[in-house]
Coordinates of C-alpha atoms in Angstrom, one line a residue:
M1006 CA 37.0 -20.7 -25.9
V1007 CA 33.8 -20.4 -25.1
Q1008 CA 31.3 -22.2 -27.3
D1009 CA 27.8 -21.3 -28.1
L1010 CA 25.4 -24.4 -28.2
H1011 CA 23.5 -22.9 -30.9
F1012 CA 26.3 -22.6 -33.5
L1013 CA 28.2 -25.9 -32.7
D1014 CA 27.2 -28.1 -35.8
R1015 CA 24.1 -28.9 -38.0
G1016 CA 23.8 -32.1 -36.1
Y1017 CA 23.3 -30.4 -32.9
A1018 CA 20.7 -27.7 -34.7
N1019 CA 18.4 -30.5 -35.9
I1020 CA 18.8 -32.1 -32.4
V1021 CA 17.4 -29.0 -31.1
E1022 CA 15.0 -28.2 -33.6
K1023 CA 13.4 -32.0 -33.1
F1024 CA 13.2 -31.0 -29.3
R1025 CA 11.5 -28.3 -30.2
L1026 CA 8.8 -30.1 -32.0
L1027 CA 8.2 -32.2 -29.3
G1028 CA 7.8 -29.4 -26.8
A1029 CA 11.1 -30.1 -24.8
D1030 CA 12.8 -26.8 -22.4
I1031 CA 15.9 -25.9 -24.7
R1032 CA 17.7 -23.0 -23.7
R1033 CA 20.6 -21.3 -24.9
A1034 CA 23.9 -21.9 -23.1
T1035 CA 27.4 -21.1 -23.1
I1036 CA 29.8 -23.9 -22.2
L1037 CA 33.0 -22.8 -20.4
P1038 CA 36.4 -24.3 -21.1
S1039 CA 35.8 -26.0 -17.8
G1040 CA 32.7 -27.7 -18.7
M1041 CA 30.5 -25.1 -17.0
R1042 CA 27.2 -24.6 -18.4
V1043 CA 26.0 -20.9 -18.6
L1044 CA 22.5 -20.2 -19.4
C1045 CA 21.7 -17.3 -21.6
D1046 CA 18.4 -15.1 -21.3
E1047 CA 17.3 -17.1 -18.1
P1048 CA 14.2 -15.8 -16.8
L1049 CA 14.2 -14.5 -13.2
S1050 CA 10.8 -14.1 -12.2
D1051 CA 10.4 -17.8 -11.6
R1052 CA 13.3 -17.4 -9.2
T1053 CA 11.6 -14.7 -7.2
T1054 CA 9.2 -15.1 -4.2
L1055 CA 7.7 -11.9 -6.3
R1056 CA 7.5 -13.7 -9.5
V1057 CA 8.3 -10.4 -11.5
G1058 CA 11.3 -9.3 -13.4
G1059 CA 13.0 -9.4 -16.3
N1060 CA 15.5 -12.5 -17.5
A1061 CA 19.4 -12.7 -16.9
K1062 CA 21.8 -12.2 -20.0
F1063 CA 23.8 -15.3 -18.4
F1064 CA 23.0 -17.6 -15.5
L1065 CA 25.4 -19.7 -13.5
S1066 CA 25.0 -22.2 -10.5
V1067 CA 28.2 -23.0 -8.7
N1068 CA 28.4 -25.6 -6.1
D1069 CA 31.9 -24.8 -4.9
R1070 CA 34.8 -22.2 -4.6
S1071 CA 36.6 -23.8 -7.6
E1072 CA 33.3 -23.3 -9.6
L1073 CA 32.9 -19.9 -8.2
A1074 CA 36.5 -18.5 -9.5
T1075 CA 35.7 -20.3 -12.6
G1076 CA 32.7 -18.2 -13.0
L1077 CA 34.4 -14.7 -11.6
A1078 CA 37.4 -14.8 -13.9
W1079 CA 35.0 -15.6 -17.0
A1080 CA 32.6 -12.3 -16.4
Q1081 CA 35.5 -10.4 -15.7
E1082 CA 37.0 -11.6 -19.2
Q1083 CA 33.7 -10.8 -20.4
D1084 CA 33.4 -7.3 -18.7
L1085 CA 30.4 -8.4 -17.1
N1086 CA 28.7 -7.1 -13.8
I1087 CA 27.5 -9.8 -11.3
F1088 CA 24.8 -10.3 -8.9
V1089 CA 24.6 -13.2 -6.6
L1090 CA 21.3 -14.4 -6.1
G1091 CA 20.0 -16.9 -3.4
D1092 CA 16.5 -17.9 -2.8
G1093 CA 15.2 -14.9 -4.4
S1094 CA 13.4 -13.8 -1.4
N1095 CA 14.9 -10.4 -0.7
V1096 CA 15.1 -9.3 -4.2
V1097 CA 12.8 -7.2 -7.0
V1098 CA 14.0 -7.8 -10.4
D1099 CA 14.0 -5.3 -13.0
D1100 CA 11.5 -5.5 -15.8
A1101 CA 14.5 -5.6 -18.2
G1102 CA 16.4 -8.1 -16.2
F1103 CA 20.0 -7.9 -16.1
N1104 CA 22.2 -7.3 -18.4
G1105 CA 25.0 -9.5 -16.8
L1106 CA 26.2 -12.7 -15.0
V1107 CA 23.5 -13.8 -12.2
I1108 CA 25.4 -16.5 -9.9
E1109 CA 23.5 -19.1 -7.9
M1110 CA 25.0 -20.4 -5.2
T1111 CA 23.9 -24.3 -4.5
D1112 CA 27.0 -25.5 -1.7
S1113 CA 24.3 -26.6 1.1
S1114 CA 27.4 -28.3 3.1
L1115 CA 26.6 -28.6 6.8
K1116 CA 30.1 -29.6 9.0
V1117 CA 30.5 -29.7 12.9
L1118 CA 33.8 -27.6 13.4
E1119 CA 33.6 -27.6 17.5
E1120 CA 31.9 -28.9 20.0
S1121 CA 31.9 -28.7 23.8
E1122 CA 29.3 -29.4 26.4
T1123 CA 28.2 -25.8 26.2
D1124 CA 28.0 -24.8 22.0
V1125 CA 29.1 -26.2 19.0
L1126 CA 30.7 -24.2 15.8
I1127 CA 28.7 -25.0 12.6
E1128 CA 30.2 -24.1 8.8
V1129 CA 27.3 -24.2 6.3
G1130 CA 27.2 -23.4 2.9
A1131 CA 26.0 -20.2 1.2
G1132 CA 23.6 -22.0 -0.7
H1133 CA 22.3 -24.2 2.1
N1134 CA 18.5 -23.2 2.8
W1135 CA 17.9 -20.8 5.9
D1136 CA 14.7 -22.7 7.6
Q1137 CA 16.2 -26.3 6.9
F1138 CA 19.3 -25.0 8.7
V1139 CA 16.9 -23.9 11.8
S1140 CA 15.0 -26.9 12.0
A1141 CA 18.3 -29.2 11.7
A1142 CA 19.8 -27.1 14.4
V1143 CA 16.8 -27.5 16.6
N1144 CA 16.6 -31.0 16.0
M1145 CA 20.2 -31.3 17.6
G1146 CA 19.1 -29.5 20.4
L1147 CA 21.2 -26.4 19.4
S1148 CA 19.7 -22.7 20.6
G1149 CA 20.2 -19.3 19.0
V1150 CA 17.7 -19.6 15.4
E1151 CA 15.0 -21.0 16.8
Y1152 CA 12.9 -17.6 16.9
L1153 CA 14.3 -17.1 13.2
S1154 CA 12.1 -20.2 12.2
G1155 CA 10.4 -19.8 8.7
I1156 CA 12.4 -16.8 7.6
P1157 CA 12.8 -17.5 3.9
G1158 CA 16.3 -16.9 2.2
T1159 CA 19.9 -19.0 2.1
I1160 CA 22.7 -18.9 4.6
G1161 CA 24.7 -16.8 2.5
A1162 CA 22.1 -14.1 2.6
S1163 CA 21.8 -14.2 6.2
P1164 CA 24.8 -11.9 7.2
I1165 CA 24.3 -9.3 4.3
Q1166 CA 21.4 -8.0 6.4
N1167 CA 21.9 -9.0 9.6
I1168 CA 18.4 -11.1 9.4
G1169 CA 16.5 -11.2 13.2
A1170 CA 13.1 -12.1 14.3
Y1171 CA 11.9 -11.6 17.8
G1172 CA 14.7 -10.5 19.7
Q1173 CA 17.0 -12.7 17.9
E1174 CA 19.6 -11.7 15.3
V1175 CA 21.9 -13.7 13.5
A1176 CA 24.6 -11.6 14.2
Q1177 CA 24.6 -12.9 17.9
I1178 CA 25.5 -16.4 16.3
I1179 CA 27.6 -15.6 13.4
E1180 CA 31.7 -16.5 14.5
A1181 CA 32.9 -16.0 11.4
V1182 CA 31.9 -15.5 7.1
N1183 CA 34.0 -16.9 4.7
V1184 CA 34.0 -15.1 1.4
M1185 CA 35.9 -14.8 -2.0
D1186 CA 37.6 -11.8 -3.1
R1187 CA 36.3 -10.8 -6.1
K1188 CA 39.4 -9.0 -6.9
D1189 CA 41.8 -12.0 -6.7
R1190 CA 39.1 -14.7 -6.2
T1191 CA 41.0 -15.8 -3.1
I1192 CA 39.4 -17.1 0.5
K1193 CA 39.2 -14.8 3.7
T1194 CA 37.8 -15.2 6.9
L1195 CA 35.9 -12.2 8.2
T1196 CA 35.2 -11.9 11.9
K1197 CA 32.0 -10.8 13.5
E1198 CA 33.6 -7.8 14.5
E1199 CA 34.7 -6.8 10.8
C1200 CA 31.5 -7.4 9.7
M1201 CA 30.5 -4.4 11.8
F1202 CA 26.7 -6.0 12.1
A1203 CA 23.3 -3.5 12.9
Y1204 CA 19.7 -3.5 12.7
R1205 CA 19.0 -5.3 9.3
S1206 CA 22.6 -3.9 8.0
S1207 CA 26.4 -5.2 7.9
N1208 CA 29.6 -3.9 5.9
F1209 CA 28.1 -6.4 3.3
K1210 CA 25.5 -3.7 2.5
T1211 CA 27.7 -0.9 2.9
I1212 CA 31.4 -0.8 2.3
W1213 CA 31.6 -4.4 1.2
L1214 CA 29.0 -4.1 -1.1
H1215 CA 31.2 -4.6 -4.6
R1216 CA 33.9 -6.5 -3.0
F1217 CA 33.1 -10.4 -1.5
V1218 CA 30.7 -13.5 -2.3
I1219 CA 29.8 -15.2 0.5
V1220 CA 30.9 -18.7 0.3
S1221 CA 29.9 -20.0 4.4
V1222 CA 29.2 -19.1 7.1
E1223 CA 30.1 -20.2 10.8
F1224 CA 27.6 -20.5 13.8
R1225 CA 28.4 -21.2 17.2
L1226 CA 25.2 -22.3 18.5
E1227 CA 24.4 -23.2 22.4
R1228 CA 23.2 -26.2 23.9
Q1229 CA 19.4 -26.6 24.8
Q1230 CA 20.0 -25.9 28.7
S1231 CA 21.5 -22.6 27.9
I1232 CA 17.8 -21.0 26.5
D1233 CA 17.2 -17.7 28.5
H1234 CA 13.8 -16.9 26.9
F1235 CA 12.8 -13.9 29.4
G1236 CA 16.3 -12.2 28.8
Q1237 CA 17.4 -9.8 25.8
G1238 CA 14.6 -9.6 23.1
K1239 CA 12.3 -10.7 26.0
Y1240 CA 9.8 -7.8 24.9
S1241 CA 10.2 -8.7 21.1
R1242 CA 9.3 -12.4 22.1
K1243 CA 6.0 -11.7 24.0
Q1244 CA 4.2 -12.6 20.8
V1245 CA 5.6 -16.0 20.8
L1246 CA 5.6 -16.4 24.8
W1247 CA 2.1 -15.6 24.9
R1248 CA 1.0 -17.9 22.3
L1249 CA 2.5 -20.7 24.3
R1250 CA 1.4 -20.0 27.8
D1251 CA -2.3 -19.8 25.8
K1252 CA -1.5 -23.3 24.4
G1253 CA -0.6 -24.9 27.9
E1254 CA 2.8 -25.6 26.4
G1255 CA 6.3 -25.3 27.7
F1256 CA 9.2 -23.8 26.6
S1257 CA 11.2 -26.1 24.2
L1258 CA 13.1 -25.5 20.9
T1259 CA 10.3 -27.3 19.3
T1260 CA 7.6 -25.3 21.1
I1261 CA 8.8 -22.1 19.8
R1262 CA 10.1 -23.4 16.6
N1263 CA 6.2 -24.2 15.7
A1264 CA 4.7 -21.4 17.5
V1265 CA 7.0 -19.1 15.6
L1266 CA 5.7 -20.6 12.3
E1267 CA 2.0 -20.3 13.2
I1268 CA 2.6 -16.9 13.8
R1269 CA 4.3 -16.0 10.5
G1270 CA 2.2 -18.3 8.9
E1271 CA -1.1 -16.1 9.9
K1272 CA 1.0 -13.2 8.6
S1273 CA 1.8 -14.7 5.3
M1274 CA 5.2 -14.6 6.2
V1275 CA 5.8 -18.2 5.5
L1276 CA 6.2 -19.2 1.9
S1277 CA 3.2 -21.0 0.4
E1278 CA 2.1 -22.0 -3.2
D1279 CA -1.6 -21.8 -1.6
D1280 CA -1.4 -18.5 -0.2
P1281 CA -1.2 -15.3 -2.5
N1282 CA -0.3 -13.3 0.3
S1283 CA 3.2 -15.0 0.4
R1284 CA 4.0 -13.9 -3.3
S1285 CA 6.0 -11.2 -0.9
V1286 CA 9.6 -10.4 0.1
G1287 CA 8.2 -10.0 3.5
S1288 CA 8.8 -6.6 5.1
F1289 CA 9.3 -4.2 2.4
F1290 CA 10.4 -1.3 4.7
M1291 CA 13.0 -1.3 7.5
N1292 CA 11.5 0.4 10.8
P1293 CA 13.3 3.3 11.0
I1294 CA 15.3 4.4 13.4
L1295 CA 15.3 8.2 14.7
L1296 CA 17.6 10.5 16.9
E1297 CA 15.6 11.3 20.0
T1298 CA 15.0 14.8 18.8
V1299 CA 13.5 13.4 15.8
Y1300 CA 11.5 11.5 17.4
L1301 CA 9.9 13.7 19.2
K1302 CA 9.4 15.9 16.5
V1303 CA 7.6 13.1 14.6
C1304 CA 5.3 12.7 17.9
E1305 CA 4.3 16.4 17.1
S1306 CA 3.8 16.4 13.4
L1307 CA 1.4 13.3 14.6
S1308 CA -0.4 15.4 17.3
N1309 CA -0.6 18.4 15.0
L1310 CA -3.0 15.7 12.8
G1311 CA -4.9 15.1 15.6
I1312 CA -2.9 11.2 15.8
D1313 CA -2.1 10.3 19.4
G1314 CA 1.7 9.3 19.1
T1315 CA 2.0 7.6 22.7
N1316 CA 0.0 4.6 21.0
M1317 CA 2.8 4.4 18.3
P1318 CA 5.1 1.0 18.8
A1319 CA 8.6 2.7 19.9
K1320 CA 11.8 1.5 21.7
I1321 CA 15.1 2.3 22.5
V1322 CA 17.8 1.0 20.5
H1323 CA 21.7 0.4 21.1
Q1324 CA 23.1 0.6 17.9
T1325 CA 22.4 2.2 14.3
N1326 CA 24.7 1.3 11.5
G1327 CA 27.3 -0.6 13.5
T1328 CA 28.2 2.3 15.2
S1329 CA 27.5 3.5 19.1
C1330 CA 24.2 5.0 19.4
S1331 CA 24.9 8.2 20.6
N1332 CA 27.4 8.9 17.0
G1333 CA 29.9 10.8 19.3
D1334 CA 27.1 12.5 21.4
D1335 CA 24.9 11.3 24.5
E1336 CA 21.6 11.1 22.2
P1337 CA 19.6 8.1 22.6
H1338 CA 17.8 6.4 19.0
V1339 CA 14.6 5.6 19.3
Q1340 CA 13.1 2.7 16.9
I1341 CA 9.2 3.1 15.3
S1342 CA 7.4 0.8 13.6
A1343 CA 6.9 1.7 9.8
A1344 CA 3.6 -0.4 9.6
W1345 CA 2.4 1.6 12.1
L1346 CA 3.2 5.0 10.3
I1347 CA 1.8 3.3 7.2
E1348 CA -1.6 2.8 8.4
K1349 CA -1.8 6.2 9.9
A1350 CA -1.1 7.7 6.5
G1351 CA -4.4 6.1 5.5
F1352 CA -2.9 2.6 3.7
Y1353 CA -4.9 -0.4 5.3
R1354 CA -4.4 -3.9 4.5
G1355 CA -5.0 -5.3 1.0
C1356 CA -4.8 -1.6 -0.2
E1357 CA -4.4 -1.3 -4.0
D1358 CA -4.0 1.9 -6.0
E1359 CA -5.0 1.8 -9.5
Q1360 CA -1.9 3.8 -10.7
F1361 CA 0.0 0.7 -10.0
P1362 CA -2.2 -2.6 -11.0
G1363 CA -1.2 -6.1 -10.2
V1364 CA 0.3 -5.0 -6.8
A1365 CA -1.2 -4.8 -3.3
L1366 CA -0.5 -4.6 0.5
S1367 CA -1.1 -7.8 2.2
S1368 CA -4.5 -8.6 3.7
R1369 CA -2.4 -9.8 6.6
H1370 CA -0.1 -6.8 7.6
C1371 CA 0.8 -3.5 6.0
L1372 CA 4.6 -4.0 5.9
A1373 CA 4.8 -6.7 3.1
L1374 CA 3.6 -5.6 -0.4
I1375 CA 2.2 -8.2 -2.5
T1376 CA 2.3 -8.7 -6.5
K1377 CA -1.3 -10.6 -8.1
E1378 CA -0.5 -13.3 -10.5
S1379 CA -3.6 -13.0 -12.5
A1380 CA -3.3 -8.8 -12.3
G1381 CA -0.5 -7.9 -14.7
A1382 CA 1.9 -7.2 -11.8
S1383 CA 5.2 -5.8 -12.4
A1384 CA 8.2 -4.8 -10.6
T1385 CA 7.5 -0.9 -12.1
S1386 CA 4.3 -1.5 -10.6
L1387 CA 5.3 -2.8 -7.3
V1388 CA 8.4 -0.4 -7.0
G1389 CA 5.8 2.7 -7.9
F1390 CA 3.1 1.6 -5.1
A1391 CA 6.4 1.4 -2.6
D1392 CA 7.4 5.0 -3.6
F1393 CA 4.2 6.0 -3.1
I1394 CA 3.3 4.8 -0.1
R1395 CA 7.2 6.5 0.9
A1396 CA 6.5 9.5 -0.2
R1397 CA 2.8 10.4 1.7
V1398 CA 4.6 9.0 5.1
E1399 CA 7.5 11.5 4.6
K1400 CA 5.2 14.2 3.8
L1401 CA 2.7 13.6 6.7
F1402 CA 5.3 13.0 9.2
G1403 CA 8.9 13.5 8.2
V1404 CA 10.0 10.2 8.0
F1405 CA 11.8 8.3 5.2
L1406 CA 10.9 4.4 4.7
K1407 CA 14.1 2.7 3.6
M1408 CA 13.0 -0.3 1.3
E1409 CA 14.4 -3.7 2.7
P1410 CA 14.7 -5.9 -0.5
T1411 CA 17.7 -5.1 -3.0
V1412 CA 16.2 -3.6 -6.4
L1413 CA 18.5 -5.3 -9.0
R1414 CA 18.0 -2.8 -12.2
S1415 CA 19.2 -3.6 -15.6
D1416 CA 21.1 -0.7 -16.0
I1417 CA 23.6 -1.1 -12.9
T1418 CA 26.4 1.3 -13.3
V1419 CA 29.0 -1.1 -11.6
S1420 CA 32.5 -2.0 -12.7
V1421 CA 33.4 -5.0 -13.8
A1422 CA 32.7 -8.1 -12.1
K1423 CA 31.1 -6.3 -9.2
T1424 CA 28.9 -8.1 -6.9
V1425 CA 25.5 -8.0 -4.8
A1426 CA 23.9 -10.9 -2.9
V1427 CA 20.5 -11.6 -1.8

């Protein structure tokens, strides 16, 4: 039977009162039959990079598959919705909080499964910090993640939106994703082909949204001598390569990682308590991928507004939503810059609007929305400002900007024990 610590006995109540008088942090908790401790009314703002949002009705940290299964079973018994939280670097929590169970995955294990002269297969626990994994891989002389340095979040979140930067995507190195099926709490191993990775997307964001919880990811990394800096993704990497050239540094995993961290730091895309611009989720909007015919119409709209569309950053892409770019026809797709459209719509770095107190565009770049600690920021203001920006871009250019972070709402309407992860 579940016990509420507030109602165990008078002796415990007296202890709680003494600790309260001493200023100790005594929080309500529920103890499961297994001995696991579920926190009640747990603040989520301190667990996200935006530092806004309300409380979780219940909060549970799990360190292994057995604890996860126990938590999922309890949530089902209590008829609770479930949200799986990583480092909170890609989520906006509703000001009203979440009326369900938030699960935090803390397994940070890392083990080598296979080794050869050319590559290494590593399995990493879902709770492992992503950048710490990148650092470890670079130190081991393994390539495939060095351009993904500085990205906040956990291993478990990386496959969901197929994180990427500078011509590298995590899909390129994923061998398999190990998950727990929420229905029967069994472990399944999903291949990269089954995951259907695409630009900032995968089946975990679509058809598997409420089905699996990621417990670990298997990555195949190449030995350092296999690096091809000028192959696939070379145009996306030019900013990094130019930085190394200007500094007179050679190409190595370490110099590339350091250059990426420098560039991300200059854009406030590396978390830092000393940088107010890093109170964000990074890029708030995804770069739109359009049919070529739609792209040409956007260019026409720009021209009608007196804007030179030839300066708009754009490139041909080969996949959208995990399917062939042509979608059954021969028409290519074009990816364009969301930041460029936002600026051309009249927004600028550091831009604020009094309708949305406490939030602004980053003073470093226009893709990041930030919250201000001393200005009464809220999730309502943040999402409102994002919608305001999106509405203007769509009205002017006919392009709808998709938000990259997950918005966790208190009134989420999903069936029992459905899961999301960020």
